[in-house]
JSON list of C-alpha atoms and ligand atoms in Angstrom, two decimals:
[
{"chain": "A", "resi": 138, "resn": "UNK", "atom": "CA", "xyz": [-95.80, 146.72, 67.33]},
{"chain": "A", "resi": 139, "resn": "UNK", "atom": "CA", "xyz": [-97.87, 143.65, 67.83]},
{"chain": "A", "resi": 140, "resn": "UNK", "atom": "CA", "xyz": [-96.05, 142.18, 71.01]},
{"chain": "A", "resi": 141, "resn": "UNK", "atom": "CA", "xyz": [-96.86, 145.81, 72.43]},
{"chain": "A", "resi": 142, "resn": "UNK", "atom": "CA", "xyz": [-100.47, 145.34, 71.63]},
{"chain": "A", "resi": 143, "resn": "UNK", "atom": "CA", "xyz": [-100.75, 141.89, 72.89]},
{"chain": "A", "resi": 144, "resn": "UNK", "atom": "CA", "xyz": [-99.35, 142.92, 75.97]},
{"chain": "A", "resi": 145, "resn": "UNK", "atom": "CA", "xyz": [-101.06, 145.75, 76.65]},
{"chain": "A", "resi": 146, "resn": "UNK", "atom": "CA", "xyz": [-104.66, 144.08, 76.29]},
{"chain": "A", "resi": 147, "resn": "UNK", "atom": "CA", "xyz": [-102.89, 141.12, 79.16]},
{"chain": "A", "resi": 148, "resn": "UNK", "atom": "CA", "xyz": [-102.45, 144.43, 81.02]},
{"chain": "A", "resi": 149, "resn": "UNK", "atom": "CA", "xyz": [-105.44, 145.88, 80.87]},
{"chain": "A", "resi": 150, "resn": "UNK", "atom": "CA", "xyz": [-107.49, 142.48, 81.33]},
{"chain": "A", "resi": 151, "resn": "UNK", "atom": "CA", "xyz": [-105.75, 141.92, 84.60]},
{"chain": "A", "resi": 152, "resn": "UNK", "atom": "CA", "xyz": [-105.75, 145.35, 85.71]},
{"chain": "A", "resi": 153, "resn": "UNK", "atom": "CA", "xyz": [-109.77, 145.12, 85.53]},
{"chain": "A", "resi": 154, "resn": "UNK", "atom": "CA", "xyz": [-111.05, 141.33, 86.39]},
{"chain": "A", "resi": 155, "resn": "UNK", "atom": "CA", "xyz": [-112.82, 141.20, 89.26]},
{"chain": "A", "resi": 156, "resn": "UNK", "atom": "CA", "xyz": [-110.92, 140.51, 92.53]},
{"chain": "A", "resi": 157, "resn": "UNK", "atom": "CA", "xyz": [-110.73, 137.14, 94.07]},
{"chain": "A", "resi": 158, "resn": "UNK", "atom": "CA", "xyz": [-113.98, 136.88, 96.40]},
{"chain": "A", "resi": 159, "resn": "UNK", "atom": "CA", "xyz": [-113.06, 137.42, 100.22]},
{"chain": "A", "resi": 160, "resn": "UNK", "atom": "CA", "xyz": [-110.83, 134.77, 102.03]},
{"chain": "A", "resi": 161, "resn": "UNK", "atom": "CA", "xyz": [-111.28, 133.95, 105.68]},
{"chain": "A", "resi": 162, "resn": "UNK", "atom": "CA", "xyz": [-113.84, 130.84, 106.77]},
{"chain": "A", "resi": 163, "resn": "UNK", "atom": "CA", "xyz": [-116.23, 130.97, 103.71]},
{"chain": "A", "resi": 164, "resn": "UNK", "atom": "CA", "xyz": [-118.43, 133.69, 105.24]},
{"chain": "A", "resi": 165, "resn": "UNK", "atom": "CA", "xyz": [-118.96, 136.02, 102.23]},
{"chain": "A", "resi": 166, "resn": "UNK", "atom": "CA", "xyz": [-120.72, 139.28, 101.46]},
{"chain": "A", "resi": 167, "resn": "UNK", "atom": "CA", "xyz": [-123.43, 140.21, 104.02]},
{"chain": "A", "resi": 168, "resn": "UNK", "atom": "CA", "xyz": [-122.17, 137.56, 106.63]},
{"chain": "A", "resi": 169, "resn": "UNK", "atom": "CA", "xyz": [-119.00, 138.49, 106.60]},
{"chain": "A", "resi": 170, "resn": "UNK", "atom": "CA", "xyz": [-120.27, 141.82, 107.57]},
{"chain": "A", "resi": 171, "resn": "UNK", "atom": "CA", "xyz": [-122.36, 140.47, 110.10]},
{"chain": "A", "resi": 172, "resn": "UNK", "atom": "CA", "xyz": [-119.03, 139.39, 111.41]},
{"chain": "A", "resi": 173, "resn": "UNK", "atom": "CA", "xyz": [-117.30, 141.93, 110.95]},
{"chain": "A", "resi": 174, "resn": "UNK", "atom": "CA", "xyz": [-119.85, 144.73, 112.86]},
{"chain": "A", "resi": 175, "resn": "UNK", "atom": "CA", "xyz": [-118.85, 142.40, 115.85]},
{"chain": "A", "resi": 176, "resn": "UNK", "atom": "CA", "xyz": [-115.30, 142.53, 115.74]},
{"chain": "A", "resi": 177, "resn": "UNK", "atom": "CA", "xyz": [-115.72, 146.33, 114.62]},
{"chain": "A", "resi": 178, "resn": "UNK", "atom": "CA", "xyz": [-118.36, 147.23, 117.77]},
{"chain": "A", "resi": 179, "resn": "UNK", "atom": "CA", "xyz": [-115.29, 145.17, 120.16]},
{"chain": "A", "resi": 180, "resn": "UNK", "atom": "CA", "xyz": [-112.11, 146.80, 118.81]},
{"chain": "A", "resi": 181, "resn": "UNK", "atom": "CA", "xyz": [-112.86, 149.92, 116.22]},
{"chain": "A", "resi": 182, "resn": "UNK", "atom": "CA", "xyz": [-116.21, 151.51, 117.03]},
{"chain": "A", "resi": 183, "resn": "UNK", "atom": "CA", "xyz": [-115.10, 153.57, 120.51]},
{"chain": "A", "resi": 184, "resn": "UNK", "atom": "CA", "xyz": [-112.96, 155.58, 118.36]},
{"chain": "A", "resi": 185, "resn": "UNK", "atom": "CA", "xyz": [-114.70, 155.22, 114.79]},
{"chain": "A", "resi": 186, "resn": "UNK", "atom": "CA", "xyz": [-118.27, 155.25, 116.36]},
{"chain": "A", "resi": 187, "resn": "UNK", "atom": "CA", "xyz": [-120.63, 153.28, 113.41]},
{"chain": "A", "resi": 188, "resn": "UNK", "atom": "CA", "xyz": [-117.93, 154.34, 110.77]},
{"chain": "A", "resi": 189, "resn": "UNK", "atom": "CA", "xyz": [-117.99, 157.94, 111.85]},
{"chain": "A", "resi": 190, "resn": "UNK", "atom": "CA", "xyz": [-115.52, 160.39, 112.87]},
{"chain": "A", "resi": 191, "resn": "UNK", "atom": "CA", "xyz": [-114.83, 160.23, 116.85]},
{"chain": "A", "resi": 192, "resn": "UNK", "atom": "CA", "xyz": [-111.42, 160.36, 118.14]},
{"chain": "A", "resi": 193, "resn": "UNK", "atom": "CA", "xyz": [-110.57, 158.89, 114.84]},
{"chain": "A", "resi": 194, "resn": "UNK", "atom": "CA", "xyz": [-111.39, 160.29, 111.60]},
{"chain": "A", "resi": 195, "resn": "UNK", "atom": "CA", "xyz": [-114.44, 158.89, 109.87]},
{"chain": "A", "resi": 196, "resn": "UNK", "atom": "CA", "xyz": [-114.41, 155.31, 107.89]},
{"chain": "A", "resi": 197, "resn": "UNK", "atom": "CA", "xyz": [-117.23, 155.47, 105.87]},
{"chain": "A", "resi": 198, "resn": "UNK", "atom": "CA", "xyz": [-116.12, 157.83, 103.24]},
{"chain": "A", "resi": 199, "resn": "UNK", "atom": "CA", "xyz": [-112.20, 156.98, 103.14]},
{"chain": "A", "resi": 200, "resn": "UNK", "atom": "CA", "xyz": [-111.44, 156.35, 99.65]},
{"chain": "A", "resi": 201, "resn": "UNK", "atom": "CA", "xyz": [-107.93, 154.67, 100.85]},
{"chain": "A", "resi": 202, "resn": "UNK", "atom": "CA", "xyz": [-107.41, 150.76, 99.02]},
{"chain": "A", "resi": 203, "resn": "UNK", "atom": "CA", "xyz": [-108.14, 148.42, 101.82]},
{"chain": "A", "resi": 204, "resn": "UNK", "atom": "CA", "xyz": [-104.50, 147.43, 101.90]},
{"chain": "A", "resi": 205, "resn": "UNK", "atom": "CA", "xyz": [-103.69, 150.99, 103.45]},
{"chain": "A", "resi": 206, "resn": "UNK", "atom": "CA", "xyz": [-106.67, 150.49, 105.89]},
{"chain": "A", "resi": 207, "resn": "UNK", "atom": "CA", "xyz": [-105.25, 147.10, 106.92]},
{"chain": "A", "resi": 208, "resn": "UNK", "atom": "CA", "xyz": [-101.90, 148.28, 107.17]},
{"chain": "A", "resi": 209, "resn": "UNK", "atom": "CA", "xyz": [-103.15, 150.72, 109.97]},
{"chain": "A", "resi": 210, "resn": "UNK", "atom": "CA", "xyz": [-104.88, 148.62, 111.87]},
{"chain": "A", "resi": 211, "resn": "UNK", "atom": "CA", "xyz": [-101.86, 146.15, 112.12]},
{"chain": "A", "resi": 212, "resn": "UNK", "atom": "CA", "xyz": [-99.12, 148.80, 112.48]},
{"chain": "A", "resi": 213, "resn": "UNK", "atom": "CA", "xyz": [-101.69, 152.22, 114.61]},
{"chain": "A", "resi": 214, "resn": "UNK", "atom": "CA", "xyz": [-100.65, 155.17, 113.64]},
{"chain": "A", "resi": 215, "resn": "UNK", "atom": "CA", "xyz": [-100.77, 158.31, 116.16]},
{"chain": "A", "resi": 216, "resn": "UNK", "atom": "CA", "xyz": [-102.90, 157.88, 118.77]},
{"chain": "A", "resi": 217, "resn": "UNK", "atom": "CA", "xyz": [-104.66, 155.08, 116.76]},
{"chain": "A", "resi": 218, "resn": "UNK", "atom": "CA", "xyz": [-102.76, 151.62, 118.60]},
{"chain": "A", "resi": 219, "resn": "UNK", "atom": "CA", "xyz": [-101.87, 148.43, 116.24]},
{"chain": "A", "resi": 220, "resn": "UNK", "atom": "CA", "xyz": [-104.08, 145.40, 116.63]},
{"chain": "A", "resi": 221, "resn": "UNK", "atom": "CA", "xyz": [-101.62, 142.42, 115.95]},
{"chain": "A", "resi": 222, "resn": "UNK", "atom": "CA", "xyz": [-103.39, 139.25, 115.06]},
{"chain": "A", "resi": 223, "resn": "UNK", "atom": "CA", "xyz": [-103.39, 138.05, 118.10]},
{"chain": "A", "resi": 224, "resn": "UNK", "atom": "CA", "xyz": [-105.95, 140.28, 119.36]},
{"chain": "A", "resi": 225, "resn": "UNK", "atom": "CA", "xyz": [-107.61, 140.50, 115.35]},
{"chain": "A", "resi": 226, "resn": "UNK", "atom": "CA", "xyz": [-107.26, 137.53, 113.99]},
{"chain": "A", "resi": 227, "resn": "UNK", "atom": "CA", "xyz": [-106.67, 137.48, 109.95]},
{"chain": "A", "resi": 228, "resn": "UNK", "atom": "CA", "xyz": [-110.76, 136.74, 109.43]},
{"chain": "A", "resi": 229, "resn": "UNK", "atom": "CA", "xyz": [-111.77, 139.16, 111.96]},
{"chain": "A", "resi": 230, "resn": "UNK", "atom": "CA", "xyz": [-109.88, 141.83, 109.66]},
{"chain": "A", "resi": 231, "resn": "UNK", "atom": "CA", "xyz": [-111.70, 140.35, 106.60]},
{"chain": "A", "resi": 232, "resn": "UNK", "atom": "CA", "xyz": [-115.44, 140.93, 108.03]},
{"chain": "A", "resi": 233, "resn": "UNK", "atom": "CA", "xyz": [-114.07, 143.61, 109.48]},
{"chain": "A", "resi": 234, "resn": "UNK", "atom": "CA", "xyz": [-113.12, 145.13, 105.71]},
{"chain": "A", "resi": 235, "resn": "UNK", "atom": "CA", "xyz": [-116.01, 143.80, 104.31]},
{"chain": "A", "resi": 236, "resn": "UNK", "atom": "CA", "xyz": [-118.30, 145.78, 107.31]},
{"chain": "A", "resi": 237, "resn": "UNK", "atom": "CA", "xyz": [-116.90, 149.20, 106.46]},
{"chain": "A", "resi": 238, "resn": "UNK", "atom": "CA", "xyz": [-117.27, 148.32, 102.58]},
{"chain": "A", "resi": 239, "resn": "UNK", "atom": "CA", "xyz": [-120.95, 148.03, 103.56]},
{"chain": "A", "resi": 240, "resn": "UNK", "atom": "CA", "xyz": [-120.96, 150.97, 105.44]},
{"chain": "A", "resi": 241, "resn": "UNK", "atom": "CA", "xyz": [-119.13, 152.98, 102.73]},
{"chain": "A", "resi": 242, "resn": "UNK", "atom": "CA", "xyz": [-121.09, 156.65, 101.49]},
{"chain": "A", "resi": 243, "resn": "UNK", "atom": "CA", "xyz": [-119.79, 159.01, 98.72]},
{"chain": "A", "resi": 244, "resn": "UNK", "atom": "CA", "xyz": [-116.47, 159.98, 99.70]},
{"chain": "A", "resi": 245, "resn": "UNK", "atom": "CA", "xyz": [-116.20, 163.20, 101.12]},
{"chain": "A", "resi": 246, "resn": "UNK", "atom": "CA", "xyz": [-115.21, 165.83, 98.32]},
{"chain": "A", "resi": 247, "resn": "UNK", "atom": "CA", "xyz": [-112.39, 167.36, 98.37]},
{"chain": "A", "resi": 248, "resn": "UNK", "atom": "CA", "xyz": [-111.74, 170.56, 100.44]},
{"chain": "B", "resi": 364, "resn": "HEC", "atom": "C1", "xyz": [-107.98, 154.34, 120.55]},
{"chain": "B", "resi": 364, "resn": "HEC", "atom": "C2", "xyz": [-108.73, 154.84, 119.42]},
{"chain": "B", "resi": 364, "resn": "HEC", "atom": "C3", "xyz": [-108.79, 154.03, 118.15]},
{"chain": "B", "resi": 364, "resn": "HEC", "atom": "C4", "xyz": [-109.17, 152.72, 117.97]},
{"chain": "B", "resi": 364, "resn": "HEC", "atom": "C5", "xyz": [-109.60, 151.73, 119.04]},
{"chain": "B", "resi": 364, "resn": "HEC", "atom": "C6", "xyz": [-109.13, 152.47, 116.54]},
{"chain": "B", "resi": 364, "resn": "HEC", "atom": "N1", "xyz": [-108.71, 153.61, 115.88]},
{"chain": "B", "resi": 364, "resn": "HEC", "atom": "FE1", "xyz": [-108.47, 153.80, 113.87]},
{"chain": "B", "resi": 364, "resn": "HEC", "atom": "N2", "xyz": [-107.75, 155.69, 114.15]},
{"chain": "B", "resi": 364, "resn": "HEC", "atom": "C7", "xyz": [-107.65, 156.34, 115.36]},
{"chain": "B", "resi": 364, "resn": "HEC", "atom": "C8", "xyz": [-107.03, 157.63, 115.16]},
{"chain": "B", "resi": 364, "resn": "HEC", "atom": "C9", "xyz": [-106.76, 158.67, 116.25]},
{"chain": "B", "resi": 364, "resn": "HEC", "atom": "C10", "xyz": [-106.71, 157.71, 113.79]},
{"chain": "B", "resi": 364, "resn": "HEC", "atom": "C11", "xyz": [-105.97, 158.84, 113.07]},
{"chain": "B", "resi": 364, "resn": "HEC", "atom": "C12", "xyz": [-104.50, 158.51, 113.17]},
{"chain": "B", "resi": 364, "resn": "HEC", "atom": "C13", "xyz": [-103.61, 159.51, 112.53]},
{"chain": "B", "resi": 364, "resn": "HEC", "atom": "O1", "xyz": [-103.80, 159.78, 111.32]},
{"chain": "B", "resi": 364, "resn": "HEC", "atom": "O2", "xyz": [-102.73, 160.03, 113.22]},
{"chain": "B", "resi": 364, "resn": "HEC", "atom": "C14", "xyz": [-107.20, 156.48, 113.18]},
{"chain": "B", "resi": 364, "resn": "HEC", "atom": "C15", "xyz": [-107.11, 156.19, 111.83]},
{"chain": "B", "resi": 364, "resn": "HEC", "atom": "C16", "xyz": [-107.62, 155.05, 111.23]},
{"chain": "B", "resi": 364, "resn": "HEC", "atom": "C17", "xyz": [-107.56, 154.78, 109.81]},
{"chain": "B", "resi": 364, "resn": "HEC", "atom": "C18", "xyz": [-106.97, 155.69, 108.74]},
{"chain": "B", "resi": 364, "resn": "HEC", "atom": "C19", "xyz": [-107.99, 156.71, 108.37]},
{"chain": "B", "resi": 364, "resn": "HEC", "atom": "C20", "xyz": [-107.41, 157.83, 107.56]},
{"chain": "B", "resi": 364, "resn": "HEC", "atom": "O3", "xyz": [-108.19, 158.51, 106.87]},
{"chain": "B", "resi": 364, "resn": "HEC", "atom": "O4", "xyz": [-106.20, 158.06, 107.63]},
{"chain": "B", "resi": 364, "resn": "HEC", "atom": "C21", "xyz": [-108.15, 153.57, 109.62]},
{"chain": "B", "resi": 364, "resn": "HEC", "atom": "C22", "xyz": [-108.37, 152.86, 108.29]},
{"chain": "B", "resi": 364, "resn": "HEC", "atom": "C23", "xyz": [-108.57, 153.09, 110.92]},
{"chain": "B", "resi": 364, "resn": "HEC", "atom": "N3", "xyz": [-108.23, 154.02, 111.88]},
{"chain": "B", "resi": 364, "resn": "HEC", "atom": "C24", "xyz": [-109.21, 151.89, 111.13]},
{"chain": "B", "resi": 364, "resn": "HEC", "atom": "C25", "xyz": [-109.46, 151.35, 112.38]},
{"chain": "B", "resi": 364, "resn": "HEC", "atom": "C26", "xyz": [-110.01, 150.03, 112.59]},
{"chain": "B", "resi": 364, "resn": "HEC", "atom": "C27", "xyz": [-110.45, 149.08, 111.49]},
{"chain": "B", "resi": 364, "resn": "HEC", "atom": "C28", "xyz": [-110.06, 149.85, 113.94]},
{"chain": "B", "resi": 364, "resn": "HEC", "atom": "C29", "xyz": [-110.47, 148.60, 114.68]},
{"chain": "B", "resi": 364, "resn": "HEC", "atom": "C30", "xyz": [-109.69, 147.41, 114.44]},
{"chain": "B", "resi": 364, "resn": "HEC", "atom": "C31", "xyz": [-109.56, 151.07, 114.58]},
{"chain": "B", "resi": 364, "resn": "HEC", "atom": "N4", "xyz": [-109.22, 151.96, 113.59]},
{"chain": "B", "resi": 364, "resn": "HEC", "atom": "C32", "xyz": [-109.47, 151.28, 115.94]},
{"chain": "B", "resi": 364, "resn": "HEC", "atom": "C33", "xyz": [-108.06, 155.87, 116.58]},
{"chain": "B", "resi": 364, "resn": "HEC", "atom": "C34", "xyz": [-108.49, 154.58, 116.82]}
]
């Protein structure tokens, strides 16, 4: 019974600290999404106009982990094309991450 316990609070302590602070150069929290509105106006914005819907669905109020979002960037995904990081580098996909955290708005409910 106690090992369960003990184990369980382990779980639930790592399951909820806060997640390691954003990698890249050192640019953090509103620089980094300085940054990133650069690298987002360049290579995302023609389809995802300011985080809206254009010929891609809107960014602002996708609920998806950032993993997911990464994933598509790196791998496209219809008519959405991948961005290897040779054209964004690893820290250009960091601001840009942190940029469409700051642009986030309540998710859209669902329909
Ligand atoms: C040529 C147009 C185009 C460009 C450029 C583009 N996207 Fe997309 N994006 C799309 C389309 C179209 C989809 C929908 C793909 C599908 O589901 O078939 C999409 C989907 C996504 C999704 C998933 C959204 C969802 O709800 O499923 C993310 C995240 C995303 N784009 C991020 C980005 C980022 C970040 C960039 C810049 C690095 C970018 N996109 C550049 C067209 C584009």
């Amino acid at each position: 019974m106690k090992p369960a316990i003990i184990l369980l609070t382990i779980i639930f302590i790592s399951c909820t600290a806060r997640r390691m602070p954003l990698a890249g150069n050192g640019v953090q929290g509103k620089e980094a999404a300085l940054a990133g509105k650069k690298a987002y106006q360049q290579y995302c914005d023609k389809c995802h106009p300011g985080g809206e819907a254009g010929l891609g669905p809107a960014l602002n109020n996708n609920p998806a982990p950032g993993f997911l979002k990464r994933f598509q960037v790196r791998h496209g995904l219809g008519a959405m094309p991948a961005f290897d990081a040779s054209v964004v580098s690893p820290e250009d996909l960091d601001h840009i991450m942190a940029y469409l955290k700051a642009k986030r708005r309540e998710p859209a409910l669902p329909r």
